[in-house]
Each structure stands twice: as structure tokens, then as C-alpha cells.
Short mmCIF file of C-alpha atoms and ligand atoms in Angstrom, two decimals:
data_model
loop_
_atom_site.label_atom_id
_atom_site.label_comp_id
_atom_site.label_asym_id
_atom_site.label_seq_id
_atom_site.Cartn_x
_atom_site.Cartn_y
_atom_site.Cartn_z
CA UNK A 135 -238.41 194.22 -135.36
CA UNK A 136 -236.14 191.31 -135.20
CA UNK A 137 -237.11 188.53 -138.07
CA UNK A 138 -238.76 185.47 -136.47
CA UNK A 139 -236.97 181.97 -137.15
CA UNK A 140 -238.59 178.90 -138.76
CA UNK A 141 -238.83 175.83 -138.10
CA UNK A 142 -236.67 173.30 -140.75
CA UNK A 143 -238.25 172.43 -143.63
CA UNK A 144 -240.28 169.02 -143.46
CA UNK A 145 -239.56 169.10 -139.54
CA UNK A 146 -242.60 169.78 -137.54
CA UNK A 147 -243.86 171.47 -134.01
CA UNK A 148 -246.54 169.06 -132.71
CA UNK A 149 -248.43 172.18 -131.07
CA UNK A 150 -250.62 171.21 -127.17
CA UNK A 151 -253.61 170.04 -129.19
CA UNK A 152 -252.21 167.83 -131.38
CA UNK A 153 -249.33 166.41 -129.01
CA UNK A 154 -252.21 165.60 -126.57
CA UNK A 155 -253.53 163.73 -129.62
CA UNK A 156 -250.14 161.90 -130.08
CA UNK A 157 -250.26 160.96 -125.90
CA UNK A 158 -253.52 159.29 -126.57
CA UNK A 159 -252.12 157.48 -128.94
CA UNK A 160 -248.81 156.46 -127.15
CA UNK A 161 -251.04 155.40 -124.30
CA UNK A 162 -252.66 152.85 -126.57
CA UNK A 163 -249.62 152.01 -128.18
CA UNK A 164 -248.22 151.53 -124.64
CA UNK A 165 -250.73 149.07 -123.86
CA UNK A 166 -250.92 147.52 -127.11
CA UNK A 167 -246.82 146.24 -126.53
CA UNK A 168 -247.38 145.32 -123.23
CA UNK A 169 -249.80 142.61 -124.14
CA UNK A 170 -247.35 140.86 -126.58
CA UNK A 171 -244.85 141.15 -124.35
CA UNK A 172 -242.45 143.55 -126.05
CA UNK A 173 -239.80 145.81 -123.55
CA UNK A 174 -239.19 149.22 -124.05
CA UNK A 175 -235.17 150.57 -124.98
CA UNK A 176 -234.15 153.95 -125.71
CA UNK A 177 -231.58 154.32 -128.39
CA UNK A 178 -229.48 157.85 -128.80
CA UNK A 179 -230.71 159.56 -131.56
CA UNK A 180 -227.19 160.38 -133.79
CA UNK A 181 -225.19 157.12 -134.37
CA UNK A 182 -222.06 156.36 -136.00
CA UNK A 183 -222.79 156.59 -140.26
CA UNK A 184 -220.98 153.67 -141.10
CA UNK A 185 -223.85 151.75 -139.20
CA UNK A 186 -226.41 152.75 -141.18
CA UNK A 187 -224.52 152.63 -144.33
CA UNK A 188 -223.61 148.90 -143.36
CA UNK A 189 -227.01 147.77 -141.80
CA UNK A 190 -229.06 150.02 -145.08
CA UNK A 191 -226.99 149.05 -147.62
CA UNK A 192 -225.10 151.66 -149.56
CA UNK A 193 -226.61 151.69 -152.51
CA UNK A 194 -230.19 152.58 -151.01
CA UNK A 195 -232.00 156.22 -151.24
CA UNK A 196 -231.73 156.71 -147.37
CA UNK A 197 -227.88 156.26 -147.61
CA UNK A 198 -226.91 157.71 -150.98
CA UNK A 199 -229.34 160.94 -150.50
CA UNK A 200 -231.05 161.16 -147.63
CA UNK A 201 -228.89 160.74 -144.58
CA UNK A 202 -228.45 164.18 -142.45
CA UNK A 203 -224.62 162.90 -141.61
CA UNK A 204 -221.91 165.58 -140.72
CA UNK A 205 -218.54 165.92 -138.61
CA UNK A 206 -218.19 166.00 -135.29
CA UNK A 207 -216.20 169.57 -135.01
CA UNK A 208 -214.52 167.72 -132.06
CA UNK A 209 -213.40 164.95 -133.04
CA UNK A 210 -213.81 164.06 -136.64
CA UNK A 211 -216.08 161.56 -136.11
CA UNK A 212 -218.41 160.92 -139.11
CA UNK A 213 -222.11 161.10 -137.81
CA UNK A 214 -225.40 160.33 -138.83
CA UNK A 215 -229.05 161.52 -137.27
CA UNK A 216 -230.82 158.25 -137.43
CA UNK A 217 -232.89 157.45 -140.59
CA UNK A 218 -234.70 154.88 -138.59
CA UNK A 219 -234.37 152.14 -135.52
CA UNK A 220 -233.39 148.79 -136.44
CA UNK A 221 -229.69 149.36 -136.78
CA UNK A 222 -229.41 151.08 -133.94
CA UNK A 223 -232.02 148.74 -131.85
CA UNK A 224 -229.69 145.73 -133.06
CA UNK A 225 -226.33 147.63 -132.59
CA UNK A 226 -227.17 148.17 -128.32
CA UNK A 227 -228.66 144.53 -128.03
CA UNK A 228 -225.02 143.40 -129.45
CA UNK A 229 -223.12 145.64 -127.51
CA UNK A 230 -224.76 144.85 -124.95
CA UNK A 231 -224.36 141.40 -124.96
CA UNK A 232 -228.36 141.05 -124.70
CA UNK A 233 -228.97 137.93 -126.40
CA UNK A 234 -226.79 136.20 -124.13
CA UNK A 235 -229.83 136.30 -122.21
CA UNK A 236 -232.13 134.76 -124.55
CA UNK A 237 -233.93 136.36 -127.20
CA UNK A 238 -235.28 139.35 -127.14
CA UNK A 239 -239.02 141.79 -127.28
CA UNK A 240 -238.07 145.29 -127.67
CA UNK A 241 -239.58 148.35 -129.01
CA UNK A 242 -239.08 151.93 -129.12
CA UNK A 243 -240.36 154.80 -130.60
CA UNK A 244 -239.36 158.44 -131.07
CA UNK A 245 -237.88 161.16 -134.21
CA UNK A 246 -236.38 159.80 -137.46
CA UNK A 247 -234.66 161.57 -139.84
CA UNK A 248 -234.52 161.22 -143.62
CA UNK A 249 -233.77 164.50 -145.90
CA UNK A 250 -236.51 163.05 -148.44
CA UNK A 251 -238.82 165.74 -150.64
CA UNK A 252 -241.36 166.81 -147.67
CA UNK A 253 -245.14 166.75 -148.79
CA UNK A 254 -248.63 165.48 -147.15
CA UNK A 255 -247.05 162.63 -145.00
CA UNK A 256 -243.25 162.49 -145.61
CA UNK A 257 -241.24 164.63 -143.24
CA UNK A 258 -237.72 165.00 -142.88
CA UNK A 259 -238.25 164.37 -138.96
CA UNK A 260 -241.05 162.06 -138.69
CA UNK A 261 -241.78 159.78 -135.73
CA UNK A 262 -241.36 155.68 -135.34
CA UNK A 263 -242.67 153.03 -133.25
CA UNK A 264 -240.59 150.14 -133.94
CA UNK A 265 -240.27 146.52 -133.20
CA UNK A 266 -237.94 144.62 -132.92
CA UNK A 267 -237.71 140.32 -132.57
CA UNK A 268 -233.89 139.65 -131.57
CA UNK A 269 -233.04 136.17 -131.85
CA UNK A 270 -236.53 134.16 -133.52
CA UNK A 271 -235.93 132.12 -136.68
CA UNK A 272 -239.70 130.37 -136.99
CA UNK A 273 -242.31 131.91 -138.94
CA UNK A 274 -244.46 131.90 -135.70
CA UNK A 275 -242.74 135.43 -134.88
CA UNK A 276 -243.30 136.95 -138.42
CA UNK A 277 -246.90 136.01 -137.97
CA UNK A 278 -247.25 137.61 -134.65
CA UNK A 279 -245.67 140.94 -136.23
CA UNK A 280 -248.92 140.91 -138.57
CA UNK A 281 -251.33 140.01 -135.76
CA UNK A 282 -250.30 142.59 -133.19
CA UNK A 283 -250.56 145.28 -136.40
CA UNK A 284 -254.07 143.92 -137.03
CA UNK A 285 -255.13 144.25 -133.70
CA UNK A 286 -253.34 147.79 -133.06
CA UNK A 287 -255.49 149.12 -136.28
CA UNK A 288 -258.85 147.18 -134.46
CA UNK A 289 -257.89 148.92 -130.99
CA UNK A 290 -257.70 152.05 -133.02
CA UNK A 291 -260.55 151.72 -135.09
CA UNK A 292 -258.50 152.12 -138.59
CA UNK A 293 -260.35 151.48 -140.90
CA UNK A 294 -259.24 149.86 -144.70
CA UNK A 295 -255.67 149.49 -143.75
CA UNK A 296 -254.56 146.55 -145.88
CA UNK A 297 -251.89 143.70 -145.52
CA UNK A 298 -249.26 143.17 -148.77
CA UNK A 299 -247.16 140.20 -148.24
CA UNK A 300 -244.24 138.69 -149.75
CA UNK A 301 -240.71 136.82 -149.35
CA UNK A 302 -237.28 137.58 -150.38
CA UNK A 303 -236.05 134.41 -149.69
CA UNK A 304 -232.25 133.73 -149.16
CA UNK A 305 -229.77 135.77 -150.42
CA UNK A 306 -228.45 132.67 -152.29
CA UNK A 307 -232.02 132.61 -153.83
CA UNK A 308 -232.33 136.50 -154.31
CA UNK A 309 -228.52 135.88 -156.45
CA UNK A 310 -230.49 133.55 -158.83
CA UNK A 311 -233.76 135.86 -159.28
CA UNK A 312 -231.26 138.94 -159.68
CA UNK A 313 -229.00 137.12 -162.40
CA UNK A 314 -232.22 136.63 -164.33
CA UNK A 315 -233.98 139.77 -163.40
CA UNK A 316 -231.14 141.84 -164.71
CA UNK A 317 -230.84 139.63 -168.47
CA UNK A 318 -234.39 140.14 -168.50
CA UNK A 319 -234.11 144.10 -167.92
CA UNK A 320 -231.18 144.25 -170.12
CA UNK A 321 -233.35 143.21 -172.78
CA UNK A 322 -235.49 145.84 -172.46
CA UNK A 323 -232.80 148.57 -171.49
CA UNK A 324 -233.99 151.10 -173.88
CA UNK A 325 -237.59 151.52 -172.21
CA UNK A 326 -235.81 151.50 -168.76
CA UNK A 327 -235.68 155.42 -167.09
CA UNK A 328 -232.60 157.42 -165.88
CA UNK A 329 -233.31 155.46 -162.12
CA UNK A 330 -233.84 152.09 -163.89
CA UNK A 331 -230.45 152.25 -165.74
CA UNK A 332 -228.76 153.65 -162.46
CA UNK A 333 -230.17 150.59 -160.67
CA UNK A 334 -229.72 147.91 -163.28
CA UNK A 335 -226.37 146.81 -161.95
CA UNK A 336 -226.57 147.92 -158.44
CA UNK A 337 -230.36 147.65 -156.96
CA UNK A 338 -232.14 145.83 -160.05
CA UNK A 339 -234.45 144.50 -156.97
CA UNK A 340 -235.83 148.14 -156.35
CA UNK A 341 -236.76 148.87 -159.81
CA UNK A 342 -239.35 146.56 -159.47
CA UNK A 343 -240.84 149.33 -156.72
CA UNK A 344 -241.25 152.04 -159.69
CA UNK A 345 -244.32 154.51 -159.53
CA UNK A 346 -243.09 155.22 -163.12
CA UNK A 347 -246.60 154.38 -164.69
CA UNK A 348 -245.03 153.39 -168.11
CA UNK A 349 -242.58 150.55 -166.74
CA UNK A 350 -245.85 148.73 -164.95
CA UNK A 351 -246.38 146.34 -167.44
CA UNK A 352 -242.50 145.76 -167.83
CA UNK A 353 -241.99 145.23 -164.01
CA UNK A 354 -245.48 142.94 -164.03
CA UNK A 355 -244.09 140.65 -166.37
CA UNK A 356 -240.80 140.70 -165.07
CA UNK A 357 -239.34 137.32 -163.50
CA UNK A 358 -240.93 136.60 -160.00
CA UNK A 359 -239.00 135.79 -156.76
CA UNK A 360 -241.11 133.42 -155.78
CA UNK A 361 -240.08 131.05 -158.46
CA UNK A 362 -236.96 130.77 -157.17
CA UNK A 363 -237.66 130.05 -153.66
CA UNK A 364 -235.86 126.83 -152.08
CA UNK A 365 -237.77 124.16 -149.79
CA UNK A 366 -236.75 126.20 -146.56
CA UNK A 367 -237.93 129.68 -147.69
CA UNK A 368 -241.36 128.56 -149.12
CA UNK A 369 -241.96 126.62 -146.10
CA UNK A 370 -241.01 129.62 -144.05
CA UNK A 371 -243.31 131.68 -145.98
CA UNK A 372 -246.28 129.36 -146.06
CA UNK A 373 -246.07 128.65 -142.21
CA UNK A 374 -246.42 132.65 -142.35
CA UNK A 375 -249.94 132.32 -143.86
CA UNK A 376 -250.91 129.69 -141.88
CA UNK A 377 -251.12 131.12 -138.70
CA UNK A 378 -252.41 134.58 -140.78
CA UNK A 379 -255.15 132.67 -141.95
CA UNK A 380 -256.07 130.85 -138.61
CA UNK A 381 -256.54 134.36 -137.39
CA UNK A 382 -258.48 135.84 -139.91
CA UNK A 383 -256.02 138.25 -141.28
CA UNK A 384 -256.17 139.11 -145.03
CA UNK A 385 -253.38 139.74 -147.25
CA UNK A 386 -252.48 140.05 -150.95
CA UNK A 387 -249.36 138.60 -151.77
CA UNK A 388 -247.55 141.20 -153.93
CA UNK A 389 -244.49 140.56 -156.20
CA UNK A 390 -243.13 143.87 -156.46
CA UNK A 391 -242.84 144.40 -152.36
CA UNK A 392 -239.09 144.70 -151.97
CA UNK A 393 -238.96 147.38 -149.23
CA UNK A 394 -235.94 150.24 -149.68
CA UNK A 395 -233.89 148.45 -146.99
CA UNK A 396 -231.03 145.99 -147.74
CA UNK A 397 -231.29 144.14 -144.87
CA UNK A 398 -234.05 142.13 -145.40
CA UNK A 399 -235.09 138.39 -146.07
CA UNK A 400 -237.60 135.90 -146.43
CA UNK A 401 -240.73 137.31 -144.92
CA UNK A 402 -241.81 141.18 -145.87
CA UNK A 403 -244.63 142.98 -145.66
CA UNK A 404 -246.44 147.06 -145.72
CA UNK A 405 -249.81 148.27 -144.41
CA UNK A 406 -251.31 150.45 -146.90
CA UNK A 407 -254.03 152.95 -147.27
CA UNK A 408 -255.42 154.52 -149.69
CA UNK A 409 -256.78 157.19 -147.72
CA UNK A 410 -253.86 159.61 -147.59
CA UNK A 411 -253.16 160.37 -150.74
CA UNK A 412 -249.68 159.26 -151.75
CA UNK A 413 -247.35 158.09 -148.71
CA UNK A 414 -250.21 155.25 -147.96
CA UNK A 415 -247.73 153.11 -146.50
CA UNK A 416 -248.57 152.99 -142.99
CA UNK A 417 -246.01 150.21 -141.61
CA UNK A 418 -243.71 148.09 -142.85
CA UNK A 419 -241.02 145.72 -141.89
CA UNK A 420 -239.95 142.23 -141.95
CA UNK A 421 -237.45 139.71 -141.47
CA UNK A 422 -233.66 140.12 -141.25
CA UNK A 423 -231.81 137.18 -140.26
CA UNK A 424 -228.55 138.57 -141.24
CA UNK A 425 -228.34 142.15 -139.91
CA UNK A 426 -227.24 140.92 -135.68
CA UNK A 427 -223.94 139.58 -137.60
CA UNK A 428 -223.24 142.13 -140.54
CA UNK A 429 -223.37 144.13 -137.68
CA UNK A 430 -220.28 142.36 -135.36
CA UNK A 431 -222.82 140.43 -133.60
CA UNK A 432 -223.01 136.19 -133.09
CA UNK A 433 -224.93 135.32 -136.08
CA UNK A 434 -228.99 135.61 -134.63
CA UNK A 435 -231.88 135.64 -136.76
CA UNK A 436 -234.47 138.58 -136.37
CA UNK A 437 -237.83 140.05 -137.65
CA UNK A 438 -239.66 143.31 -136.77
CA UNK A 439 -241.59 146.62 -138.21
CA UNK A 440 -242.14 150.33 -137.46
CA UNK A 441 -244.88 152.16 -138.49
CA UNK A 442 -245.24 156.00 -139.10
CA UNK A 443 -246.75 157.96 -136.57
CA UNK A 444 -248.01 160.89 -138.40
CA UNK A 445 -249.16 158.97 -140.98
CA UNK A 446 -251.36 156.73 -138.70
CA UNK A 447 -252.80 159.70 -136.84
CA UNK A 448 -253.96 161.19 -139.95
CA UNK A 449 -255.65 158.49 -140.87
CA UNK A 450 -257.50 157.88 -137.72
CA UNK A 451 -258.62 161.20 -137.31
CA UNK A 452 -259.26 161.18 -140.89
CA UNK A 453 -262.14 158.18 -139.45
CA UNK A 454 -263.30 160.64 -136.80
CA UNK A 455 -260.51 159.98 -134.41
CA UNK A 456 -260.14 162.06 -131.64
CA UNK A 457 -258.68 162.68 -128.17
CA UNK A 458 -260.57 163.84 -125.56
CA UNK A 459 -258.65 167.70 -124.52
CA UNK A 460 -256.58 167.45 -121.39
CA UNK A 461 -258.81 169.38 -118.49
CA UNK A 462 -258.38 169.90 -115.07
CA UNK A 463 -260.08 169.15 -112.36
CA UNK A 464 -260.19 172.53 -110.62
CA UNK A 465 -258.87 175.70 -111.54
CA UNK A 466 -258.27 177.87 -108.33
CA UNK A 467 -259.06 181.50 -108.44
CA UNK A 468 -257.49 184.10 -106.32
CA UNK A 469 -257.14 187.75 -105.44
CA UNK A 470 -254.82 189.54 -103.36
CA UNK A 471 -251.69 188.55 -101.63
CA UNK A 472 -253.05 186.35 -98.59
CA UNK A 473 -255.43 184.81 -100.93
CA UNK A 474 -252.80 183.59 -103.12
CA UNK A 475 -250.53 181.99 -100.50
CA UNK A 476 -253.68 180.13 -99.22
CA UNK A 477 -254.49 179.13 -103.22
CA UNK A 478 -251.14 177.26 -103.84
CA UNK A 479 -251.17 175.31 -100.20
CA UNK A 480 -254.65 174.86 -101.21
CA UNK A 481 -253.80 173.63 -104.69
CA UNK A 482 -250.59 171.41 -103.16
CA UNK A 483 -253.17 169.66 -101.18
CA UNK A 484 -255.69 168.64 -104.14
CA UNK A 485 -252.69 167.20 -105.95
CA UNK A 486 -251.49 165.34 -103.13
CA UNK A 487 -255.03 163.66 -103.51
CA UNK A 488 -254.48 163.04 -107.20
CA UNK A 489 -256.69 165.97 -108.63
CA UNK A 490 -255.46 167.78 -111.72
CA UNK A 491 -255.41 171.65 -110.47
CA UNK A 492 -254.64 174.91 -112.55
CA UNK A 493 -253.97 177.58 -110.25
CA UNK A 494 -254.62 181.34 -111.83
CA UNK A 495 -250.90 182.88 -112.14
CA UNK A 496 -250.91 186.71 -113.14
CA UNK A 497 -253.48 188.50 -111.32
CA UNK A 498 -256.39 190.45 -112.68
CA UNK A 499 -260.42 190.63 -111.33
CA UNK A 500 -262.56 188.04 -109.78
CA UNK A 501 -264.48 188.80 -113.42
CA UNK A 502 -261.76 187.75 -115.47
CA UNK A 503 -260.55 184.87 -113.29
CA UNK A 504 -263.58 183.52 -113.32
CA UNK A 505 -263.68 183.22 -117.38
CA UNK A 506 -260.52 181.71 -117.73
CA UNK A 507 -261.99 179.17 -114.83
CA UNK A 508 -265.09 178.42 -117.32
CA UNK A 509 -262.64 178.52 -120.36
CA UNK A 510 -260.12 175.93 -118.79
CA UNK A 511 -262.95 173.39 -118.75
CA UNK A 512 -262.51 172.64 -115.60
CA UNK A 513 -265.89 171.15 -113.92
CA UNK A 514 -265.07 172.79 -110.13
CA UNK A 515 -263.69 176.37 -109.39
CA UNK A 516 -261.47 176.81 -105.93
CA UNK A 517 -262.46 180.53 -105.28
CA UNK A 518 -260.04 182.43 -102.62
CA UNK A 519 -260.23 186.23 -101.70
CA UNK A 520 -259.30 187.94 -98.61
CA UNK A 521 -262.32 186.74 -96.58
CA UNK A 522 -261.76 183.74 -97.10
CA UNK A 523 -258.11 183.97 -96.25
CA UNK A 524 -258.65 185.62 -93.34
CA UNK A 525 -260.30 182.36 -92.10
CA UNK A 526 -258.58 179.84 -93.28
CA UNK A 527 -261.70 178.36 -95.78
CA UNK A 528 -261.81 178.49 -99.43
CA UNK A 529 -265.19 178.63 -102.05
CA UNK A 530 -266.19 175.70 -103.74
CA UNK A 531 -268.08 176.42 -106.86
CA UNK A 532 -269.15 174.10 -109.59
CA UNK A 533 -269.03 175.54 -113.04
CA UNK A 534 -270.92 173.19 -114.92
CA UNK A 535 -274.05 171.44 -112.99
CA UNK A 536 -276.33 173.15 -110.71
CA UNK A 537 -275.18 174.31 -107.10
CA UNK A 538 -274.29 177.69 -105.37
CA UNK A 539 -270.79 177.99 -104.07
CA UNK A 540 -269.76 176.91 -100.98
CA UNK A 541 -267.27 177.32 -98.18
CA UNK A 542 -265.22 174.78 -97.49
CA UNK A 543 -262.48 174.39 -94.43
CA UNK A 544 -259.17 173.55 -96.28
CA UNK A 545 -258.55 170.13 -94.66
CA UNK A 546 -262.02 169.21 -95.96
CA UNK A 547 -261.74 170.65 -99.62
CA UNK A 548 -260.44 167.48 -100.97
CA UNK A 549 -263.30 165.13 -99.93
CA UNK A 550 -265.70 168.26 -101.25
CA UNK A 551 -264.47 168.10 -104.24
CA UNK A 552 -264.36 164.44 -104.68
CA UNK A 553 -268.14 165.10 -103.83
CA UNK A 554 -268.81 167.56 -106.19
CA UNK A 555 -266.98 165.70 -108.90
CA UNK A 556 -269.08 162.76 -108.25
CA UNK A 557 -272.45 164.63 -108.40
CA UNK A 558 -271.28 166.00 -111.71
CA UNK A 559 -270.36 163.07 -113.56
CA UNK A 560 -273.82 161.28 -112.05
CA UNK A 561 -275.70 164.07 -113.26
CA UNK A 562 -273.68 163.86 -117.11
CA UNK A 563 -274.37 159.87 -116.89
CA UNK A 564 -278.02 160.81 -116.66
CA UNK A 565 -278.09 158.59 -113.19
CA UNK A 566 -279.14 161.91 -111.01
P1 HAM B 829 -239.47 152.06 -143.47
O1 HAM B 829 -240.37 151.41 -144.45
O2 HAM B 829 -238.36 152.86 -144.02
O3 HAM B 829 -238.92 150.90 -142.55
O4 HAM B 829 -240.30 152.98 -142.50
C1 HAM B 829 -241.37 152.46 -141.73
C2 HAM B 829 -242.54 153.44 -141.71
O5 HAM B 829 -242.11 154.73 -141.28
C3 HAM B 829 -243.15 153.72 -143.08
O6 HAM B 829 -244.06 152.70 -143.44
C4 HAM B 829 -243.85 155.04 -142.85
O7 HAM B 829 -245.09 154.83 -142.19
C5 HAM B 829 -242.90 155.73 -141.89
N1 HAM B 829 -242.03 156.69 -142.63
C6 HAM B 829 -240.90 156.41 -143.30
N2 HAM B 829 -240.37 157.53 -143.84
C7 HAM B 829 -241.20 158.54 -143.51
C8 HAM B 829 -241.21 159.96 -143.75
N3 HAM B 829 -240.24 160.56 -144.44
N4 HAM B 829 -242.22 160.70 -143.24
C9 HAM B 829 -243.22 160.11 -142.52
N5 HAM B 829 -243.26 158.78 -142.24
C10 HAM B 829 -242.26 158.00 -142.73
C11 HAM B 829 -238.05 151.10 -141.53
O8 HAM B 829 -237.72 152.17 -141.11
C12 HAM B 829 -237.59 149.80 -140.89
N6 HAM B 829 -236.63 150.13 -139.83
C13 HAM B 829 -238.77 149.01 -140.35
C14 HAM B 829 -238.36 147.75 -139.67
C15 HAM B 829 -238.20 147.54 -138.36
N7 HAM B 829 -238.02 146.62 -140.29
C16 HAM B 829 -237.66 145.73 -139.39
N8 HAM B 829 -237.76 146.28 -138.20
#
């Protein structure tokens, strides 16, 4: 026999019942962006690398070890599959000219690709819904960022999903911290690991993320950006909280949030659980007034955030989460060759009338037909044979309430099984 093939590593079918799962959940999501006011754009999903490496920063993990990059055999072109959407969301408004038009709303969502270790809720193709503020330099936008995340988890019923906060300031003010962050570091270079020394001189800012449980207490006490925030940047930030508090939104203000992307300022903040284990971070963005003209673009501040699909599916069906399984309507049995011409013009017509119909494909008995009928879920079964054929009329029988079947004239079978449907969702509702 000839060996199967796998899937990649870390890169994941989303088989009918769970993708069904993930449609309920766009649906929401759908609505959820409408209401704010946010426009949909599609972005291709392999860009040019030296966008990424530009917009990332070089010296991050996504662009020193985790980009899937490679050469186009064509043309030599350097490509990369994209690690994630704000570069390329901010590389089509600009070359598009979009902001020309005013500022901009936009989201999108689809596969990202990061070659990271894969485990329980880090994939190497994992799935983003991103958003994106093009051309907002207030607080009042950050602020809404937070809100419509606060709501999204309330429309999904997520529970203990909480808000960490903090600001970056200006990159004039992030020079300062930095110069003093790396003396005080130096100072204690010996208890620094392998990625600490690495960083010292080229990311000190990210060794303040370490998980390395024996560096806590040196990163705790290590100088805070806060205390070197200007006028501008902690009025910034505290017009942030403001409008968080005025809503009712709770946050914890935390030091050590730097994120692993270089283009950030001022305002940042994560979502985190700690229901799922390690890879808790369930969104996370923030402000990035630079990016529109490190990118070629007129200078345009900018804020936005993208949160992890898989991640927040797991943890609202890890709170009992669920989507309803996709049934049909009617599921249209039928034997022998007259029978099944008069099932599909049959089933064409239900459709036309907005009924969801499964029409048996394959043959085999009444008997068996019948089962997969009951096993589809389907409340109504379309039943055709030869006598019924013969005159034109097709058998109505419901599968789950009381009833005998029926025969119904085809140009009437819509409105019969409107009627039927009707009866059976009464009866469910207890109103019969
Ligand atoms: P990020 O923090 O790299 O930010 O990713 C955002 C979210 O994507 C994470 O909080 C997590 O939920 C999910 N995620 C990231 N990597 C993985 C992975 N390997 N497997 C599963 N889920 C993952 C960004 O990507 C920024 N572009 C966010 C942003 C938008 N900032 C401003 N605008």
C-alpha cells in the first residue's frame, strides 16, 4: 500500500465539526466588527520579507527564527509566508493611497505563519483576526481597542480573560529607559542567561519578558519605563484609563509587557488566561504610530490588535462553548431512476425557497436511506419511489414529531414543509 502523507508539523486540518465551530464564531466575530464600524480587507498571504523584517524589527524571534521565507524559483524574489497582519494591513492601505481618504477601520482575519516550537496552543499555521486603526493619534481609539475586546469576550461568554496594560512611550523616551536598563543589566551580567546576554545590546527591552524563573526578581527590580515617560506619553496613557474606567473595564498595569514586536509605542496591552495552560495570551496589540512611515508611507499614527483564534475557541469551549451542528432541513430519499430525476427538481425547488436540502446520492434500499435520513438530523424526510414518480407527487414524512407521511403535489411541497417545520418547532417550544 502506498504510505499516507501528513499534514506539517504544528499546521492543522480544522475537520467539519470543528470548522462549523470556527463559522459560529466568525459569524459573531462578523457582527461584533460591524458594530464598531471596522471594514473588512483581504491581504495575500506571502509578502515580500524585507517587510516584515522592516515593520518586526530584525532583531525579534519571528524574524531571526521563525519566518517560513524562501526564493521564488522564478524570479529570485526573497519571500516570506506572513507571520502576522499589521505589516501587510499597513503596506495595502499605503499603496493604496487609502488614507488619502481619511482614516481608516479595517480588519481581517485568516492563516499566520510562524515556525515556533508547536505545543497545546502555538501552531506554526495558526489563525488571526486583526485590527487595524489607520490614521488615529488620541487615546480615544486605544480605548475603544480594549472595549470592543471586552465586549467580544461578554458576547462570547469568556470567562476570566484579563486586561494587562502598559506604555512604551516614545522612542526618544524608550532611548533613555534602555541606556539605563542596559547599565543596570550590565551590572548584573553574570546572573543574566545565554538569551539575556544575546539581548543585552540588541533587545535589552525583551529580556524583561523572561519566563526564566530565576531572573524574576532581577527583571522586577529592574528600572521601570514608566519613570521615564514625558508629559505627552503619560497623558496619552492616562486618557487610556480614563475612558477604561468609565466603562468598567479592569486592568493591571504591568511593567514587564513589552510585546515581541518592534513596532510598537505608547499604549500596549495582552488578554490573558490562565486557563490554557501556557500560551494564555489570548490577544494582544497596541499602538504604532511609526510603522505607516517606516513603511514608505506619509507619516500617520495607528493602533490595533489580533487575537488568536484557536486559542480563543479553546477557551470557550473549555466554558461549555458550543455550536449548534449544521442540519438540514430535509433530506430527500429516492429509489430508482424516475424517482431520482423527480428528487433533484424536487430538491432545486426547496432551495429556491431557502430550505437547506440533502439529497441521498449513491443508491441503496428505502431501509438504508431512511437511516441516513434519521442520522442527518434532518427534522422532515422528502420520500420518492416509482409511484410516486409516476404521478408527479412526492412523500412528506416527519422524522422527529408525530405524523404519518404524506403525499404531497410538487408545486405544493414547499408550503408543506414550511408547515411541517412549523408544527415541529411549536411542538419542541412546548407551545403545541
Ligand atoms: P502577536 O502578539 O504576535 O501580535 O499575536 C497576536 C495573537 O495571535 C496572540 O496573542 C495569540 O493569541 C495569537 N498567536 C500568536 N502566535 C501564535 C501561535 N504560534 N499559535 C497560536 N496562536 C498564536 C501580532 O501578531 C500583532 N500583529 C498584533 C497587532 C495588530 N498589533 C497591532 N495590530
Amino acid at each position: 500500500m502506498i504510505q499516507a502523507l501528513q499534514a506539517v508539523r504544528g499546521m492543522n486540518d480544522i475537520l467539519p465539526d470543528e470548522a462549523e465551530a470556527w463559522e459560529h464564531f466568525e459569524d459573531i466575530v462578523r457582527d461584533w466588527l460591524r458594530s464598531y464600524g471596522y471594514r473588512p480587507i483581504r491581504m495575500p498571504i506571502v509578502e515580500p520579507t524585507p517587510l516584515f523584517k522592516r515593520a518586526i524589527g530584525e532583531v525579534t524571534d519571528i524574524v531571526e527564527k521563525e519566518m517560513y521565507s524562501f526564493e521564488d524559483a522564478l524570479n529570485g524574489e526573497q519571500l516570506t509566508l506572513r507571520p502576522e497582519g499589521t505589516a501587510s494591513c499597513v503596506r495595502a492601505a499605503i499603496q493604496h493611497k487609502m488614507l488619502s481618504a481619511g482614516a481608516q477601520r479595517l480588519y481581517y482575519h485568516g492563516p499566520m505563519f510562524r515556525h515556533e516550537r508547536p505545543q497545546k496552543g502555538r501552531y506554526r499555521q495558526f489563525h488571526q483576526i486583526g485590527v487595524e486603526a489607520l490614521g488615529f493619534d488620541g487615546p480615544d481609539i486605544d480605548a475603544e481597542h480594549i472595549l470592543m475586546c471586552a465586549r467580544l469576550w461578554d458576547d462570547l461568554g469568556l470567562e476570566d480573560v484579563k486586561l494587562e496594560l502598559n506604555s512604551l512611550g516614545s522612542p526618544d523616551e524608550r532611548a533613555r529607559h534602555r541606556a539605563e536598563l542596559v547599565a543596570y543589566l550590565e551590572g548584573h551580567r553574570e546572573r543574566l542567561d545565554d538569551d539575556g546576554k544575546r539581548r543585552l545590546h540588541t533587545n535589552p527591552l525583551r529580556i524583561l519578558d523572561t519566563k526564566n524563573p530565576e531572573l524574576q526578581d532581577l527583571v522586577d527590580n529592574a528600572p521601570r519605563l514608566l519613570d521615564f515617560l514625558g508629559e505627552d506619553s503619560l497623558k496619552h496613557f492616562n486618557g487610556v484609563q480614563v475612558l477604561l474606567k468609565d466603562a468598567g473595564v479592569s486592568y493591571r498595569i504591568n511593567h514587564r509587557l513589552v510585546r515581541g514586536l518592534d513596532y510598537y509605542n505608547r499604549t500596549v496591552f495582552e488578554w490573558v488566561t490562565t486557563r490554557l495552560g501556557a500560551q494564555g495570551t489570548v490577544c494582544a496589540g497596541g499602538r504604532y504610530d511609526s510603522l505607516v512611515e517606516q513603511l514608505g508611507g506619509r507619516p500617520a499614527p495607528a493602533a490595533g490588535f489580533a487575537m488568536g483564534i484557536e486559542r480563543l475557541l479553546a477557551l470557550w469551549r473549555e466554558g461549555g462553548g458550543e455550536a449548534e451542528p449544521a442540519q438540514p432541513d430535509v433530506y430527500v430519499v429516492n429509489l430508482g431512476e424516475q424517482a431520482q430525476r423527480l428528487a433533484f427538481r424536487a430538491a432545486e425547488a426547496l432551495r429556491g425557497h431557502g430550505f437547506a436540502v440533502l439529497t441521498h446520492c449513491g443508491g441503496g434500499s428505502f431501509k438504508s436511506q431512511m437511516k441516513k435520513a434519521d442520522a442527518s438530523g434532518a427534522p422532515i424526510a422528502v420520500v420518492i419511489g416509482d409511484d410516486e414518480a409516476a404521478t408527479g407527487e412526492v412523500g412528506l414524512k416527519p422524522l422527529r414529531g408525530p405524523g404519518g407521511q404524506q403525499r404531497v403535489a410538487l408545486d405544493g411541497l414547499a408550503n408543506a414543509v414550511a408547515e411541517c417545520l412549523f408544527t415541529e418547532n411549536e411542538e419542541e417550544d412546548g407551545s403545541l
